[in-house]
mmCIF file of C-alpha atoms in Angstrom:
data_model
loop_
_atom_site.group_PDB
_atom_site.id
_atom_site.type_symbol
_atom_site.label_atom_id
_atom_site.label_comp_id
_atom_site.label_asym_id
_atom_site.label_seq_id
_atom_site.Cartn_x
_atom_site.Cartn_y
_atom_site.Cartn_z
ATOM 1 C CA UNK I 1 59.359 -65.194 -41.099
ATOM 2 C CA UNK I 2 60.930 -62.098 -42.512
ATOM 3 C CA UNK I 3 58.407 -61.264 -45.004
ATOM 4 C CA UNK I 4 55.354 -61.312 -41.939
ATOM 5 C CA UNK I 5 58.328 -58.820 -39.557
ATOM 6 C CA UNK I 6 58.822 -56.706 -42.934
ATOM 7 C CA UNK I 7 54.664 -56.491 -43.053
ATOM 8 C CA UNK I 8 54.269 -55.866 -39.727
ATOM 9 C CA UNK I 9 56.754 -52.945 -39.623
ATOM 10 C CA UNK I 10 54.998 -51.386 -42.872
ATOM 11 C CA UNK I 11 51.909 -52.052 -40.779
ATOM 12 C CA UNK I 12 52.968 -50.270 -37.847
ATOM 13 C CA UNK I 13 54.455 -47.153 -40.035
ATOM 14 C CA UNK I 14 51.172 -46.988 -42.299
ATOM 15 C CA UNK I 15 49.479 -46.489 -38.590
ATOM 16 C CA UNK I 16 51.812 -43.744 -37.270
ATOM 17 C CA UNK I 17 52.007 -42.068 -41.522
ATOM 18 C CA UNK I 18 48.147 -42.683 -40.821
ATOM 19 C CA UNK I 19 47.806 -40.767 -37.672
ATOM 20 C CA UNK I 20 50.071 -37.574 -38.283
ATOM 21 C CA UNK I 21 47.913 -37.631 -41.680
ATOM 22 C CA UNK I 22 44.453 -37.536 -39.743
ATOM 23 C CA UNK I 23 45.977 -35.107 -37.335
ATOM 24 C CA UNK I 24 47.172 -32.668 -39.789
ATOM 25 C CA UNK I 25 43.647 -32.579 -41.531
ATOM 26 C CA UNK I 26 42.162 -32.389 -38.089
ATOM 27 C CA UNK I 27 44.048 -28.749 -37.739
ATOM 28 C CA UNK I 28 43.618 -27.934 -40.784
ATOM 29 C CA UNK I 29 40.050 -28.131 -40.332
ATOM 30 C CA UNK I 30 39.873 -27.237 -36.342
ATOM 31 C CA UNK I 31 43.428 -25.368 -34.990
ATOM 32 C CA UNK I 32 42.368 -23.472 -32.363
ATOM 33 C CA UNK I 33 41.091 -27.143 -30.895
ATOM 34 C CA UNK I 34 43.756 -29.098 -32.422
ATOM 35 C CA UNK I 35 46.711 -26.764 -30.787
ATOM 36 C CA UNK I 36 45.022 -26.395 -27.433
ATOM 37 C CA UNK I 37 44.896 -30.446 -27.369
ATOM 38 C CA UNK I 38 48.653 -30.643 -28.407
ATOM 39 C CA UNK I 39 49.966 -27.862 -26.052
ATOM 40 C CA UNK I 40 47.970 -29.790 -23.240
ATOM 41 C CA UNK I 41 49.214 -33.193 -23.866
ATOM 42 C CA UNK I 42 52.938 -32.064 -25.035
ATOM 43 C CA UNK I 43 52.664 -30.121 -21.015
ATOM 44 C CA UNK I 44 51.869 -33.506 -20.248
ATOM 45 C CA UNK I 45 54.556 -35.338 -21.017
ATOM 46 C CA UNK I 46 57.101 -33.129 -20.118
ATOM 47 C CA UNK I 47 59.976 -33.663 -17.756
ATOM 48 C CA UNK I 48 58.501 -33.270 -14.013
ATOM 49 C CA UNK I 49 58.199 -35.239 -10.638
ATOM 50 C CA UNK I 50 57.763 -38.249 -13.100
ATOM 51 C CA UNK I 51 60.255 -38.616 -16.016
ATOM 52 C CA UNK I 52 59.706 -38.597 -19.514
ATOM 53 C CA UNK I 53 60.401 -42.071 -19.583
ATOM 54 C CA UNK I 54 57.990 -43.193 -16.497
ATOM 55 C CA UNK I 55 55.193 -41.115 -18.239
ATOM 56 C CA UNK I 56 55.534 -42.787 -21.829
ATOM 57 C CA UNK I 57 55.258 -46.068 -19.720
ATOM 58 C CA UNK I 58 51.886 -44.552 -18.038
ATOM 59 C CA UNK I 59 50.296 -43.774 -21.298
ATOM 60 C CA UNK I 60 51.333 -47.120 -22.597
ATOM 61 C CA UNK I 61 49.955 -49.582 -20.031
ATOM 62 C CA UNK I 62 46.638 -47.084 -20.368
ATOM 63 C CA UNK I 63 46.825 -47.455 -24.241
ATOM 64 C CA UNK I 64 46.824 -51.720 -23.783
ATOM 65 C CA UNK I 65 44.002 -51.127 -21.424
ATOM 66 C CA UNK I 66 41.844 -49.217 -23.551
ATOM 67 C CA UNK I 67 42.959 -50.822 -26.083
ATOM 68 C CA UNK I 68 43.600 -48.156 -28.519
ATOM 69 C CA UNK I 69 45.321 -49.727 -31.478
ATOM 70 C CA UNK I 70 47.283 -46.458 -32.329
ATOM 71 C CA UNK I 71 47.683 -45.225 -29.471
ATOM 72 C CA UNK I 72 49.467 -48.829 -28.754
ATOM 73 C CA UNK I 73 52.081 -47.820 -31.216
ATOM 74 C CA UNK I 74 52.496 -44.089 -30.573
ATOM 75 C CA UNK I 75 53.479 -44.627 -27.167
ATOM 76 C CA UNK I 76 55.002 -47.839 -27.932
ATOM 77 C CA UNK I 77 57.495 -45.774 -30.004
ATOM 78 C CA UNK I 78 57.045 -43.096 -27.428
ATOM 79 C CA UNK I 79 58.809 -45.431 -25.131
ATOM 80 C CA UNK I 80 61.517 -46.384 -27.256
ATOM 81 C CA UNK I 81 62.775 -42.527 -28.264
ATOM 82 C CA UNK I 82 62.862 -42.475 -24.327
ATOM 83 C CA UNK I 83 65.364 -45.290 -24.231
ATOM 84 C CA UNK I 84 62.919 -47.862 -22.526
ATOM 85 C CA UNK I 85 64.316 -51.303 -22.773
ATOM 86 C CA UNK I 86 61.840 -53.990 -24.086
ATOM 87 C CA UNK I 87 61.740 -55.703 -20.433
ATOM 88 C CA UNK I 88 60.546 -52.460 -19.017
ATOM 89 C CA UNK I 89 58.085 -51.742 -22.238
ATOM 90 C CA UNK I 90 56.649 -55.522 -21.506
ATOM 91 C CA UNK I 91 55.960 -55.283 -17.343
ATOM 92 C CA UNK I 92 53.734 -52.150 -18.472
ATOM 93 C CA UNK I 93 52.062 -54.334 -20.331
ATOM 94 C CA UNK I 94 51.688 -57.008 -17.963
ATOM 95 C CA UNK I 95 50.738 -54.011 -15.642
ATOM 96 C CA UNK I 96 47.734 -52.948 -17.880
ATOM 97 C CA UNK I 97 47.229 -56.597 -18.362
ATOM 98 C CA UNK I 98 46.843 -57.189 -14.601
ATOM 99 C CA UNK I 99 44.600 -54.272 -14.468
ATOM 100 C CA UNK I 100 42.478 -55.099 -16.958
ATOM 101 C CA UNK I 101 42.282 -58.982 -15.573
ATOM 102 C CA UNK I 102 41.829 -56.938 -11.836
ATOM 103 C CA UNK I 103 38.827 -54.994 -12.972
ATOM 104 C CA UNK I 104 37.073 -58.016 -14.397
ATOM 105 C CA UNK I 105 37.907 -60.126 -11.537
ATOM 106 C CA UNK I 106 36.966 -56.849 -8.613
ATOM 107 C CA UNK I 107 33.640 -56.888 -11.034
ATOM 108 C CA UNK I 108 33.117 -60.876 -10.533
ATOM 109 C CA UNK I 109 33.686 -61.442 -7.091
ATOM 110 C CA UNK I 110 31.358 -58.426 -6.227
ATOM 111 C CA UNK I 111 28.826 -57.342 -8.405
ATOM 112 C CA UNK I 112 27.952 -60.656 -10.210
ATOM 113 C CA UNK I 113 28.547 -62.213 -7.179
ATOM 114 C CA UNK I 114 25.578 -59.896 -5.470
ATOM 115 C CA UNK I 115 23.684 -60.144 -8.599
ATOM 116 C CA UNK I 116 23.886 -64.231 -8.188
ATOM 117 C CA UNK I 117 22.580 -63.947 -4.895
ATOM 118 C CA UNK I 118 19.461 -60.918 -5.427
ATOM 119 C CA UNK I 119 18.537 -62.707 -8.740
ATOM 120 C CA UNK I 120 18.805 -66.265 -7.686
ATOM 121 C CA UNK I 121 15.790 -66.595 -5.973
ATOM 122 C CA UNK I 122 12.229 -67.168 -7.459
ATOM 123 C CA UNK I 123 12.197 -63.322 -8.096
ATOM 124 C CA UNK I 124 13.964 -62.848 -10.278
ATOM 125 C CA UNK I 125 11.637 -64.813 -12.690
ATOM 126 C CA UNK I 126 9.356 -61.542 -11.591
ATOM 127 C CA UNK I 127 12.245 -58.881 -12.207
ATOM 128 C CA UNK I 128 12.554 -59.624 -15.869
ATOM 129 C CA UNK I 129 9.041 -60.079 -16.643
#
């Protein structure tokens, strides 16, 4: 059990070492894109109506949604350098998880429901052919 946590952490730094790595050779290559990106998103996450902390929780939820795997952990850390507490980190996630779940059901009791009853006749043997 401690050798799969120890992995896991290496696994998790190796992503964030990974990151800052492509996003250094990113600017390198493009700065005048790279720095307009990171002064936009650094205004983002600034202190405002919503705190630091409430926004970290945002991007999280929206990370687990998209499910952007590095994103995921940038925030994830994001949240803890704001002083998040794992209960708070983990009903974001069920947030984005309700979401997600909300957006498949909002598609299945509409659309496929419609589609069920348009293409459920005899033509739509004739729409496909």
């Amino acid at each position: 059990m401690e050798q799969q946590q120890s992995n896991q952490n290496n696994t998790i730094q190796e992503a964030l070492h990974t990151y800052k790595e492509g996003l250094h050779s990113f600017t390198q290559k493009l700065p005048h894109i790279a720095k307009s990106y990171n002064k936009f998103t650094e205004s983002c996450f600034e202190e405002g109506t919503l705190t630091k902390k409430g926004k970290q929780l945002i991007a999280l939820g929206i990370s687990v949604y998209s499910q952007d795997e590095y994103c995921i952990i940038y925030h994830t850390k994001g949240c803890l350098d704001q002083g998040c507490s794992e209960d708070e980190i983990l009903e974001s996630v069920g947030v984005a998880a309700a979401f997600g779940g909300g957006a498949a059901m909002s598609q299945g009791v509409t659309l496929v429901q419609e589609a069920i009853q348009k293409l459920g006749n005899n033509s739509s043997k004739q729409a496909f052919q």
